[in-house]
Coordinates of N, CA, C and O in Angstrom, one line a residue:
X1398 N 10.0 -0.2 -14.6 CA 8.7 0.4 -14.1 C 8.9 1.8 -13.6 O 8.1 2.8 -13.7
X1399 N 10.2 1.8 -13.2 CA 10.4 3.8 -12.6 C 10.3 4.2 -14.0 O 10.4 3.6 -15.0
X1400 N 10.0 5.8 -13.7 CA 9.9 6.7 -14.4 C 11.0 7.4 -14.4 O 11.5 7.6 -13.3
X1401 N 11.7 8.0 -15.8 CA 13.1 8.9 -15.7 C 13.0 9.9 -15.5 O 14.1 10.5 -15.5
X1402 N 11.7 10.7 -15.4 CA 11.3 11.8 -15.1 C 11.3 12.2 -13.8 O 10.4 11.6 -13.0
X1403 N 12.1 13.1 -13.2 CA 12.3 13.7 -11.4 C 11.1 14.0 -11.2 O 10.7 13.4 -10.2
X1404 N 10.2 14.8 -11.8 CA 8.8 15.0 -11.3 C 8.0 13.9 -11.0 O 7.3 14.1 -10.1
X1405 N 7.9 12.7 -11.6 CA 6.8 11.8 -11.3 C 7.2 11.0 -9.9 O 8.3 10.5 -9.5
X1406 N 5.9 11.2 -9.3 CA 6.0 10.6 -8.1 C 5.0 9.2 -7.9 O 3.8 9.2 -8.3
X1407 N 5.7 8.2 -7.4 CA 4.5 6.8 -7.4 C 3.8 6.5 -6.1 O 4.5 6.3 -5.1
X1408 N 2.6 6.5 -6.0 CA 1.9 5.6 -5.1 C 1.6 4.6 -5.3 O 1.0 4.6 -6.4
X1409 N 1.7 3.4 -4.7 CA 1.5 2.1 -4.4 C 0.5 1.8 -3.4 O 0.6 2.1 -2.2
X1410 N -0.3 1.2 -3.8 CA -1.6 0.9 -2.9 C -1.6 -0.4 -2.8 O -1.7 -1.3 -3.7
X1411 N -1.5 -0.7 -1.0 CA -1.6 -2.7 -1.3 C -2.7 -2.8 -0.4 O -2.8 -1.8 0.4
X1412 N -3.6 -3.8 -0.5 CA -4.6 -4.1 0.5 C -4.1 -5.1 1.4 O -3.7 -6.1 0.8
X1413 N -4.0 -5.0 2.5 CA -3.8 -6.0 3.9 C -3.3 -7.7 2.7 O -3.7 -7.8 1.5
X1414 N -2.4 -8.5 3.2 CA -2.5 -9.8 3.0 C -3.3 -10.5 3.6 O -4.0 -10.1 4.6
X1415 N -3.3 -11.7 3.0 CA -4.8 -12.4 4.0 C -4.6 -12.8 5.8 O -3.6 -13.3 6.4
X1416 N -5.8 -12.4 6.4 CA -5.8 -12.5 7.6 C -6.5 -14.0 8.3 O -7.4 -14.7 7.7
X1417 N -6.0 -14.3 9.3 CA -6.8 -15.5 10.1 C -8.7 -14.8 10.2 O -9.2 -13.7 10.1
X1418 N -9.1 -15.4 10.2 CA -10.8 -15.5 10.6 C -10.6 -14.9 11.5 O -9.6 -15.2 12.1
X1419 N -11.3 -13.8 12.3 CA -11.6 -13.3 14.0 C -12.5 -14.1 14.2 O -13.1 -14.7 13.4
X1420 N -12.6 -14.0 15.7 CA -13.6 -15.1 16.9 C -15.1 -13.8 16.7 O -16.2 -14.2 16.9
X1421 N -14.8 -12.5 16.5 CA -15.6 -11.5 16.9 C -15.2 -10.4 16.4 O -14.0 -10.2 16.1
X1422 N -16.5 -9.0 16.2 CA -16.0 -8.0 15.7 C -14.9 -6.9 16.7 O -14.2 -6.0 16.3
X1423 N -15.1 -7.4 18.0 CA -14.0 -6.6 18.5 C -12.6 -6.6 18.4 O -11.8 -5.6 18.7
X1424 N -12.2 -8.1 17.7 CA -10.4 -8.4 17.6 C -10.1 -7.9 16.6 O -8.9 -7.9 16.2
X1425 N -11.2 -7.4 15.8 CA -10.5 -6.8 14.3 C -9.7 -6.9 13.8 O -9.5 -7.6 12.8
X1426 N -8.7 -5.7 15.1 CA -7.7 -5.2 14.6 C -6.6 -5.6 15.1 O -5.5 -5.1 14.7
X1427 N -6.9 -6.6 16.2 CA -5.8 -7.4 16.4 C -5.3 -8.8 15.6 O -4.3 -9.4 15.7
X1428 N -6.7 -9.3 14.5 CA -6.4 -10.6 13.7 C -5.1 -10.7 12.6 O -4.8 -9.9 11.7
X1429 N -4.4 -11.8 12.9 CA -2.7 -12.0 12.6 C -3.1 -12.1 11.0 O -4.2 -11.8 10.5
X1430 N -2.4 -12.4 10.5 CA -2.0 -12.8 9.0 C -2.3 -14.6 8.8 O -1.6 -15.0 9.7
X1431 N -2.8 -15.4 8.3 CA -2.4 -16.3 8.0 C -0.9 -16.6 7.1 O -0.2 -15.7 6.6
X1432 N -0.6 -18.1 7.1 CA 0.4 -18.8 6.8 C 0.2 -17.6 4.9 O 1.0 -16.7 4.5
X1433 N -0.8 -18.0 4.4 CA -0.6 -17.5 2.7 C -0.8 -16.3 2.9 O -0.8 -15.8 1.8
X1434 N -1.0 -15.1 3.8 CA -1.3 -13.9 4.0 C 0.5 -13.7 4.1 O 1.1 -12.9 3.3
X1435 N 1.4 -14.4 5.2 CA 2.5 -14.0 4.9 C 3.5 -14.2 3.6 O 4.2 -13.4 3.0
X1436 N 3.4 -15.4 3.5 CA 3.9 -15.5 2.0 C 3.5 -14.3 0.7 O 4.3 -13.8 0.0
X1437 N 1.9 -14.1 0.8 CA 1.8 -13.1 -0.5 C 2.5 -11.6 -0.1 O 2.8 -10.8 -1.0
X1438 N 2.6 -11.4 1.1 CA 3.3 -10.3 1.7 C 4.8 -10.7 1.3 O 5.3 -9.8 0.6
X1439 N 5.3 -11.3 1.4 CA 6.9 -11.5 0.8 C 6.7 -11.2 -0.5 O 7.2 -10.2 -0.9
X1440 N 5.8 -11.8 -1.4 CA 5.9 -12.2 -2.8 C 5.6 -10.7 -3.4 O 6.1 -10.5 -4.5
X1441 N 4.8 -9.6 -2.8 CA 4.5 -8.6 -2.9 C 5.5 -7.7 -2.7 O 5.5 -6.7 -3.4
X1442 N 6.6 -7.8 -1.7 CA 7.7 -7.4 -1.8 C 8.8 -7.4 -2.4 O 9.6 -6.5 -2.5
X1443 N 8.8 -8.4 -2.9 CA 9.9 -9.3 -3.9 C 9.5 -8.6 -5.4 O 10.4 -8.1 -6.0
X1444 N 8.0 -8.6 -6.0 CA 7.3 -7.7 -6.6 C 8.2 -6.6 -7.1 O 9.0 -6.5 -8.1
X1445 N 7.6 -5.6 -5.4 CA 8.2 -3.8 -6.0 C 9.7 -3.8 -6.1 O 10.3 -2.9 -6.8
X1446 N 10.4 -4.9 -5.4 CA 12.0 -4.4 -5.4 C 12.0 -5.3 -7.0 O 13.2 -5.3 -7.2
X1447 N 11.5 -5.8 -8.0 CA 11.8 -6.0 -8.9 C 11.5 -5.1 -10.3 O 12.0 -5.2 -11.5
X1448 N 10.6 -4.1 -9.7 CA 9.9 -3.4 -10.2 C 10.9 -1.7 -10.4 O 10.9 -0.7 -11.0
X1449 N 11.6 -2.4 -9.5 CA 12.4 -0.4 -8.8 C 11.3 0.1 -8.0 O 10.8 1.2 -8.2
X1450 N 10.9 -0.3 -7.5 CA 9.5 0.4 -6.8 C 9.6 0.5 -5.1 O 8.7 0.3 -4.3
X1451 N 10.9 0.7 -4.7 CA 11.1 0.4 -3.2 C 11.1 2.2 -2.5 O 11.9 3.2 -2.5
X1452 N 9.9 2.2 -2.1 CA 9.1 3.1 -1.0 C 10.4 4.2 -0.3 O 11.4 3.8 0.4
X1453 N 10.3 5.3 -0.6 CA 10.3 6.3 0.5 C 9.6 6.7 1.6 O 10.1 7.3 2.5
X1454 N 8.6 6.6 1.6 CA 7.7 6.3 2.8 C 6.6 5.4 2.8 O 6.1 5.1 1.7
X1455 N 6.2 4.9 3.9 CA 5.8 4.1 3.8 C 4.5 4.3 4.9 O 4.7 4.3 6.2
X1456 N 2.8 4.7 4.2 CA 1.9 4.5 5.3 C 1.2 3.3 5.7 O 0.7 2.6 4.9
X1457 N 1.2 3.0 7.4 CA 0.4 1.9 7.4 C -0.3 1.8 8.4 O 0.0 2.3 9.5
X1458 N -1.7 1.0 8.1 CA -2.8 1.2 9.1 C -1.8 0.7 10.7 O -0.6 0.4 10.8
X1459 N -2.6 0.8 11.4 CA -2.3 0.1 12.8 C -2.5 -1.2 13.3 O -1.8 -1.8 14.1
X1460 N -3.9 -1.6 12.5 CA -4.1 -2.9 12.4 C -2.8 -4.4 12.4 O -1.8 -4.3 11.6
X1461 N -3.0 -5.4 13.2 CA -1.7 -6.0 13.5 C -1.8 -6.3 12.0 O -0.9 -6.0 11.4
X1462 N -2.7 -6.8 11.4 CA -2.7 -7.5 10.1 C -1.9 -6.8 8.8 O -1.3 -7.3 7.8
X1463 N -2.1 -5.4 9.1 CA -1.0 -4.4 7.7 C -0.3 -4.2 8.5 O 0.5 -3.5 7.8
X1464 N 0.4 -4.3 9.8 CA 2.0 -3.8 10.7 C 2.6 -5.5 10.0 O 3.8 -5.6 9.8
X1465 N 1.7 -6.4 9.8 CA 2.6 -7.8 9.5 C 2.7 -7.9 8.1 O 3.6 -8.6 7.5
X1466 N 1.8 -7.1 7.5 CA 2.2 -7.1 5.6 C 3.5 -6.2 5.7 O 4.6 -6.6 5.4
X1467 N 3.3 -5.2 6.1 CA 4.4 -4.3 5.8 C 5.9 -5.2 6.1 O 6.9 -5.0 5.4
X1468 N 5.8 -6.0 7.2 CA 6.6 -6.7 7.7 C 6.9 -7.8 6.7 O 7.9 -7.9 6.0
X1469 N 6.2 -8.3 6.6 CA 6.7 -9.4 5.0 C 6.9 -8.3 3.8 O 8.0 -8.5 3.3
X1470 N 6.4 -7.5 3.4 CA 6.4 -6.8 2.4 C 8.7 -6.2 2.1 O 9.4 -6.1 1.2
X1471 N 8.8 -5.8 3.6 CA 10.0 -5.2 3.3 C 10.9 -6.5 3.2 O 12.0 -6.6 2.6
X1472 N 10.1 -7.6 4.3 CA 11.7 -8.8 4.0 C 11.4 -9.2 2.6 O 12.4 -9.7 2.1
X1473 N 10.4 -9.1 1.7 CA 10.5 -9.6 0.2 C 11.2 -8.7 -0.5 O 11.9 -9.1 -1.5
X1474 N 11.2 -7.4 -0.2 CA 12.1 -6.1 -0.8 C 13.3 -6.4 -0.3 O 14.1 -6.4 -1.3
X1475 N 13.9 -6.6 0.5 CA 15.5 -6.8 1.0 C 16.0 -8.0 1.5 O 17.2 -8.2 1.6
X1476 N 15.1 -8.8 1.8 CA 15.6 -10.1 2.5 C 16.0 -10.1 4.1 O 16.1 -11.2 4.8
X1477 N 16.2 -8.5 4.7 CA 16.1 -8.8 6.0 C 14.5 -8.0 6.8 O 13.5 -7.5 6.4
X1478 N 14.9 -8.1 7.8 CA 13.8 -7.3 8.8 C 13.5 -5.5 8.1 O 14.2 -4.9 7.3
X1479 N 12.6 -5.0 8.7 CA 12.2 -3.7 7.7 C 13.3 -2.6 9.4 O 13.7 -1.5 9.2
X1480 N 13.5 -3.1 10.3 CA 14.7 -2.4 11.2 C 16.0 -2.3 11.0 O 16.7 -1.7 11.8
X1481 N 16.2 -2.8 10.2 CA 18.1 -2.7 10.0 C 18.3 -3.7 9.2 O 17.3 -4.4 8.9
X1482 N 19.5 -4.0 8.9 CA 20.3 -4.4 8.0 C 21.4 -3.7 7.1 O 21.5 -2.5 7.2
X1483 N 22.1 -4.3 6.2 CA 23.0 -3.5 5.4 C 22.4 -3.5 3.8 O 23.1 -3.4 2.8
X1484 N 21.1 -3.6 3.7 CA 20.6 -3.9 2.3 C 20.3 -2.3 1.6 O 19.6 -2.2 0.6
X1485 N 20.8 -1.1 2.1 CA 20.7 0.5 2.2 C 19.7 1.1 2.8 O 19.4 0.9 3.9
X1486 N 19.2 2.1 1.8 CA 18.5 3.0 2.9 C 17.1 2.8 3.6 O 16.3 2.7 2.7
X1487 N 16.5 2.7 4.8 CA 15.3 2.2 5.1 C 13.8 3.6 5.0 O 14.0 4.8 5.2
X1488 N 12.6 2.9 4.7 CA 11.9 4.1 4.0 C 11.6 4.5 5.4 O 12.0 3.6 6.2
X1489 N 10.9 5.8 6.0 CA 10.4 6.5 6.8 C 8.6 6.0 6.6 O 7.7 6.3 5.8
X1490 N 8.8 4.9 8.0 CA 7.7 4.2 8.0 C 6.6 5.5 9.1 O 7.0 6.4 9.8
X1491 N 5.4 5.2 8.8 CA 4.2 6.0 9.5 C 3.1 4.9 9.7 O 2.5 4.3 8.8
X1492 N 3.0 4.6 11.0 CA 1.9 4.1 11.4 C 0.5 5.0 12.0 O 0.4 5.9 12.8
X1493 N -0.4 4.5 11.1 CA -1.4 5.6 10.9 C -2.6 4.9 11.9 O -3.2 3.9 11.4
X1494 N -2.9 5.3 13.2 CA -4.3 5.1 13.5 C -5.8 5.3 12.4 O -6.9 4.8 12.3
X1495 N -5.4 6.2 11.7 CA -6.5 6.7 10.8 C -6.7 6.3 9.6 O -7.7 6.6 8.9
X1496 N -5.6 5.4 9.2 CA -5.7 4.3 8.1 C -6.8 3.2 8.3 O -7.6 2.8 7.4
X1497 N -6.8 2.7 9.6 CA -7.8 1.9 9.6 C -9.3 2.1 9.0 O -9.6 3.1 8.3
X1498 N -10.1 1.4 9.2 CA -11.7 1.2 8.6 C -11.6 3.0 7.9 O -12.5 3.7 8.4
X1499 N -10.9 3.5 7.1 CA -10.8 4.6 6.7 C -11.7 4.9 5.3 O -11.7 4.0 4.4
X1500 N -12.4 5.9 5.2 CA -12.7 6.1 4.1 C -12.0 6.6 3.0 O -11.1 7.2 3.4
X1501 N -11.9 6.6 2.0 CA -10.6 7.1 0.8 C -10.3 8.5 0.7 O -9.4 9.0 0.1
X1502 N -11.4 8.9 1.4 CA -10.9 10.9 1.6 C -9.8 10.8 2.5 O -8.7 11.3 2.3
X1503 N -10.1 10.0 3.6 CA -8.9 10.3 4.8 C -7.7 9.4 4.3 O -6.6 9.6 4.9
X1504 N -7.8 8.5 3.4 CA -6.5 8.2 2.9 C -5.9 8.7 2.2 O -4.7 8.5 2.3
X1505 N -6.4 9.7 1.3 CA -5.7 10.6 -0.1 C -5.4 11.6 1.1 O -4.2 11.9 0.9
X1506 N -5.8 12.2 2.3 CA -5.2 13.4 3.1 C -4.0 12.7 3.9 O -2.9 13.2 4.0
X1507 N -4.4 11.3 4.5 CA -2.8 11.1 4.6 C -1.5 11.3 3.5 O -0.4 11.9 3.6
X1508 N -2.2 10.5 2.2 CA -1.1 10.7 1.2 C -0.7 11.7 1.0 O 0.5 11.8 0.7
X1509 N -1.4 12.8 1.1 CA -1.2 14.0 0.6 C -0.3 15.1 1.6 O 0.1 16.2 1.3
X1510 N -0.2 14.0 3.1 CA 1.0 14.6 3.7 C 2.6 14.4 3.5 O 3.6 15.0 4.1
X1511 N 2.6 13.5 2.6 CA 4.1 12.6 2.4 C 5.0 13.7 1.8 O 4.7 14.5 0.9
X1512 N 6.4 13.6 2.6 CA 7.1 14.3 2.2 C 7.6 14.9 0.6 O 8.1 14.3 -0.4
X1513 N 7.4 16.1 0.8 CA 7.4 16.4 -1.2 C 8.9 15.9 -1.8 O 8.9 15.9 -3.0
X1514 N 10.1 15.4 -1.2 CA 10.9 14.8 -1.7 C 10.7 13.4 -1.4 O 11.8 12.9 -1.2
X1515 N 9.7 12.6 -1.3 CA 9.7 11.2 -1.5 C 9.2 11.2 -3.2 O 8.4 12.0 -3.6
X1516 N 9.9 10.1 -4.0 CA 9.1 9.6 -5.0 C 8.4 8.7 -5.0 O 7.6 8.4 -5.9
X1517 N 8.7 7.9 -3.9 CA 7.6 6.3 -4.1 C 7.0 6.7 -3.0 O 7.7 7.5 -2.4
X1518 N 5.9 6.5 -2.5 CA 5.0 6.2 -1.3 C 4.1 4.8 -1.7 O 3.6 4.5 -2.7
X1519 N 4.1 4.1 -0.2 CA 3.5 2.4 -0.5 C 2.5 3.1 0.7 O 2.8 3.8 1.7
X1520 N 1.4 2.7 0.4 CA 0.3 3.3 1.9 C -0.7 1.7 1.7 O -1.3 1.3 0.7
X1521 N -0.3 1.1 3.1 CA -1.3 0.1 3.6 C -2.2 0.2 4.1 O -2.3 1.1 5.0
X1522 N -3.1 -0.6 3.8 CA -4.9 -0.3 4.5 C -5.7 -1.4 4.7 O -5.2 -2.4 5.1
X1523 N -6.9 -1.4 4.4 CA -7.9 -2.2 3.9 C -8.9 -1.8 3.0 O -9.0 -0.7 2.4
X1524 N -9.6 -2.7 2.9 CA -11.3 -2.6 1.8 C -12.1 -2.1 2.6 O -11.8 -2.5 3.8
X1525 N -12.7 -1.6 2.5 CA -13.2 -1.1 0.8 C -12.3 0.3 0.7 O -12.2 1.0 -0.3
X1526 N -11.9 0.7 1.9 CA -10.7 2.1 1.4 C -10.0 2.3 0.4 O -9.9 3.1 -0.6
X1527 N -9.4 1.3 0.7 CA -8.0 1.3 -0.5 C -8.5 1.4 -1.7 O -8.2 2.2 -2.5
X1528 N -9.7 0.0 -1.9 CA -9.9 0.0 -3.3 C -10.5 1.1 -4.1 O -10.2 1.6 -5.2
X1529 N -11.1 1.4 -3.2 CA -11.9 2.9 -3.5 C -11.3 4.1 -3.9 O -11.6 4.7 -4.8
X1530 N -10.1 4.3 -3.0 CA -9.4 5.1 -3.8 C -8.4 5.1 -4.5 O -7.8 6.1 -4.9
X1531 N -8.1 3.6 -4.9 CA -7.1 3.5 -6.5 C -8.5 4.3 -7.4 O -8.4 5.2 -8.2
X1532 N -10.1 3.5 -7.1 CA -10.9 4.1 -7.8 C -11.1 5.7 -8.4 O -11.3 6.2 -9.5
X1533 N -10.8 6.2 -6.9 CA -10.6 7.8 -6.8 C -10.1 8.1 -7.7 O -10.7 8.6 -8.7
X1534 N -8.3 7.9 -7.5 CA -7.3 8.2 -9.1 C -7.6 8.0 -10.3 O -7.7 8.8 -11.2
X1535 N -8.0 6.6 -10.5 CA -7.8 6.4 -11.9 C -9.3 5.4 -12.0 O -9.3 4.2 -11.9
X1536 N -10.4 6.1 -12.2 CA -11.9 5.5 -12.2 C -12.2 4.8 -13.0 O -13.1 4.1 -12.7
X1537 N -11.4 4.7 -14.4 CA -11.2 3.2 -15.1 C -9.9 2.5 -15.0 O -9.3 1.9 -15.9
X1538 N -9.4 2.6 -13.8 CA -8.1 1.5 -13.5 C -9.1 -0.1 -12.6 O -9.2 -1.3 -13.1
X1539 N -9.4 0.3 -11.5 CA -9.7 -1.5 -10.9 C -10.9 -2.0 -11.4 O -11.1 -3.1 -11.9
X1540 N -11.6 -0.9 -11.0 CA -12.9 -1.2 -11.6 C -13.8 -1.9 -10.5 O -13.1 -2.1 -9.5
X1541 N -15.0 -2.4 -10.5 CA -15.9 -2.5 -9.3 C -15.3 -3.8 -8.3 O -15.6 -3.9 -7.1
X1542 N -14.6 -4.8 -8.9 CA -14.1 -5.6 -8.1 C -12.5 -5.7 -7.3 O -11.8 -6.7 -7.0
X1543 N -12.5 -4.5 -7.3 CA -11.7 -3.9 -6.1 C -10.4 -4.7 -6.0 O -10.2 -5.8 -6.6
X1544 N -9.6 -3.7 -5.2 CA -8.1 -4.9 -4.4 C -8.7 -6.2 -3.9 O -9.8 -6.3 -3.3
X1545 N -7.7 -7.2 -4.4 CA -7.7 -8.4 -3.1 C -6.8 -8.5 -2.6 O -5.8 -8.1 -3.0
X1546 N -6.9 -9.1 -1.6 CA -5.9 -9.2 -0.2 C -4.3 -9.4 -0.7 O -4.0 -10.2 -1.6
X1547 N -3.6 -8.9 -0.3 CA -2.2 -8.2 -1.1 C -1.9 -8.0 -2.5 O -0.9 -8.3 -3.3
X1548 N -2.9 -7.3 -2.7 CA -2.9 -7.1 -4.4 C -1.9 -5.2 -4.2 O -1.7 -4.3 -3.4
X1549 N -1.7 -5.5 -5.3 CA -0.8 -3.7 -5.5 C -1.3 -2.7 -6.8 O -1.3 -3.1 -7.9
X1550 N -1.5 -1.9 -6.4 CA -2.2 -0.7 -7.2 C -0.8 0.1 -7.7 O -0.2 0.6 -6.8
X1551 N -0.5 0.2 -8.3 CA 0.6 1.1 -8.8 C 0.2 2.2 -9.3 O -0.3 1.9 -10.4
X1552 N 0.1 3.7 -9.0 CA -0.7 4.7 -9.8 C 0.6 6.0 -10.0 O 1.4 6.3 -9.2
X1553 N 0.5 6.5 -11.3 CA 1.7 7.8 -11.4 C 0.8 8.9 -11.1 O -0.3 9.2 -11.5
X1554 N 1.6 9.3 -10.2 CA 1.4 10.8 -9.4 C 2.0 12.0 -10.6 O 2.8 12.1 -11.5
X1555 N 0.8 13.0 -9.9 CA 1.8 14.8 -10.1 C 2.7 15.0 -9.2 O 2.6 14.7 -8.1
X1556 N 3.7 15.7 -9.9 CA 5.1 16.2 -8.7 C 4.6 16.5 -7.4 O 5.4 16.0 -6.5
X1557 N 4.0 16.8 -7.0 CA 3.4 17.1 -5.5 C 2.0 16.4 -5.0 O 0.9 16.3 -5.6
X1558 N 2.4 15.9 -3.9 CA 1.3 14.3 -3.2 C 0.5 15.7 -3.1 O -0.5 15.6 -3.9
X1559 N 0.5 16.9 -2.6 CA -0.4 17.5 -2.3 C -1.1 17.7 -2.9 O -2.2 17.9 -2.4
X1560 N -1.2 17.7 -4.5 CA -2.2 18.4 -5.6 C -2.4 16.8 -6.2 O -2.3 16.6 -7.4
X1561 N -2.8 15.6 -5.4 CA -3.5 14.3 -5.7 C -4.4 15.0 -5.6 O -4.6 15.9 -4.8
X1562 N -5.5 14.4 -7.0 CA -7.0 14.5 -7.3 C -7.3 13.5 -7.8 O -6.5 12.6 -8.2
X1563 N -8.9 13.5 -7.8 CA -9.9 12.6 -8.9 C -9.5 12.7 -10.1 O -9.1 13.7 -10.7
X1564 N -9.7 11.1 -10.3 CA -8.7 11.0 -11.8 C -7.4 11.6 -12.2 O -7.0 11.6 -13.4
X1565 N -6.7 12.3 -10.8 CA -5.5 12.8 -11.3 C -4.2 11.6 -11.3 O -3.1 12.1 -11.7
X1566 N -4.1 10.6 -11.1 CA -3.0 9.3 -11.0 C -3.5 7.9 -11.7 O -4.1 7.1 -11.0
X1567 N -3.3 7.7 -12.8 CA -3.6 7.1 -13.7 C -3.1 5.4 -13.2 O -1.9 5.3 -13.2
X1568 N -3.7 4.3 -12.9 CA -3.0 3.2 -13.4 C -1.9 2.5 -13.6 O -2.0 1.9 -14.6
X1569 N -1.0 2.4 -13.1 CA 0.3 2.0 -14.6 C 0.0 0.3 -14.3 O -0.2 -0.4 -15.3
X1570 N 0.0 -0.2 -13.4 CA 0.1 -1.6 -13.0 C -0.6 -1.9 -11.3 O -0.6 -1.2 -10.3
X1571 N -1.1 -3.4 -11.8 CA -1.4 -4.2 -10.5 C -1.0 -5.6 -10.9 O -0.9 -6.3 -11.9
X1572 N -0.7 -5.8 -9.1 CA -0.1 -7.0 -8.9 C -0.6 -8.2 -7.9 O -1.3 -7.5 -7.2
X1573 N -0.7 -9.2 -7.6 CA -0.9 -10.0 -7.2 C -0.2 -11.0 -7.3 O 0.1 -11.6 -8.3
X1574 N 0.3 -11.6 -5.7 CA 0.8 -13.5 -5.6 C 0.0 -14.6 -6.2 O 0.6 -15.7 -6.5
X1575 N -1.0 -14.5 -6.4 CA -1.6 -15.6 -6.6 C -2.8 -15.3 -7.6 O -3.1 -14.1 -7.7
X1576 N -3.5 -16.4 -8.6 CA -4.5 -15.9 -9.6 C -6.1 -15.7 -9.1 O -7.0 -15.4 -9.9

């Protein structure tokens, strides 16, 4: 799935794994992952490290629900915790207040801060954001029925996150745990 080309840089777009139900709209962003929300977050990890697709940086909402994908997401990439271990190098994680309930402009401006020597960037979020802006890149890639809950957007970038545009990151693949 990597590209042999030094210029091509990848974004990976996952939407949250599935969460427990909230009691109310104020717990939002505190609602945990369910039992199959963590598992598709491993299986989603397990995924990119099969793919070569293991993150140099890594953005993620603040929401407990994407701080716990990200957290399944890297034990399916390495098998230990995303804090340490000896499995090599760990990506430069960013927890983003501004990922949340985000519109897809404010997500392509985070992207578009990622360091110009990362090649992979994985940025977690939610719907309708996310989906919206795989839509952004590649406007015949998802199409109107959007990410589902730990699905992965795989899109090839231009050499610089900074000069992300409409329709400028094409598709290459999406993924999903379950049918």
């Amino acid at each position: 799935m990597t590209d042999a080309d030094p210029d091509t840089r990848t974004l990976v777009l996952l939407r949250h794994a599935k969460a427990e139900q909230g009691s109310d709209a104020s717990d939002d962003a505190e609602r945990p992952l369910s039992a199959r929300g963590n598992a598709d977050a491993a299986a989603a990890g397990a995924w990119l490290a099969h793919q070569g697709l293991l993150p140099d940086v890594v953005i993620c909402s603040t929401a407990r629900r994407t701080r716990q994908t990200w957290h399944g997401v890297a034990m399916g990439m390495t098998g230990s915790p995303p804090e340490g271990g000896p499995t090599g190098p760990r990506p430069t994680v960013r927890y983003e207040s501004g990922a949340y309930d985000a519109h897809p402009e404010e997500l392509l401006s985070l992207v578009r801060t990622v360091d110009p020597a990362a090649r992979t960037a994985l940025l977690i979020a939610h719907n309708p954001g996310i989906s919206l802006l795989s839509a952004f890149l590649d406007p015949e890639g998802v199409g109107d029925e959007g990410l589902r809950t730990a699905e992965l957007a795989v899109h090839r970038c231009p050499p610089g996150w900074a000069e992300l545009s409409r329709a400028g990151a094409p598709l290459t693949a999406r993924h999903t745990a379950r049918d």
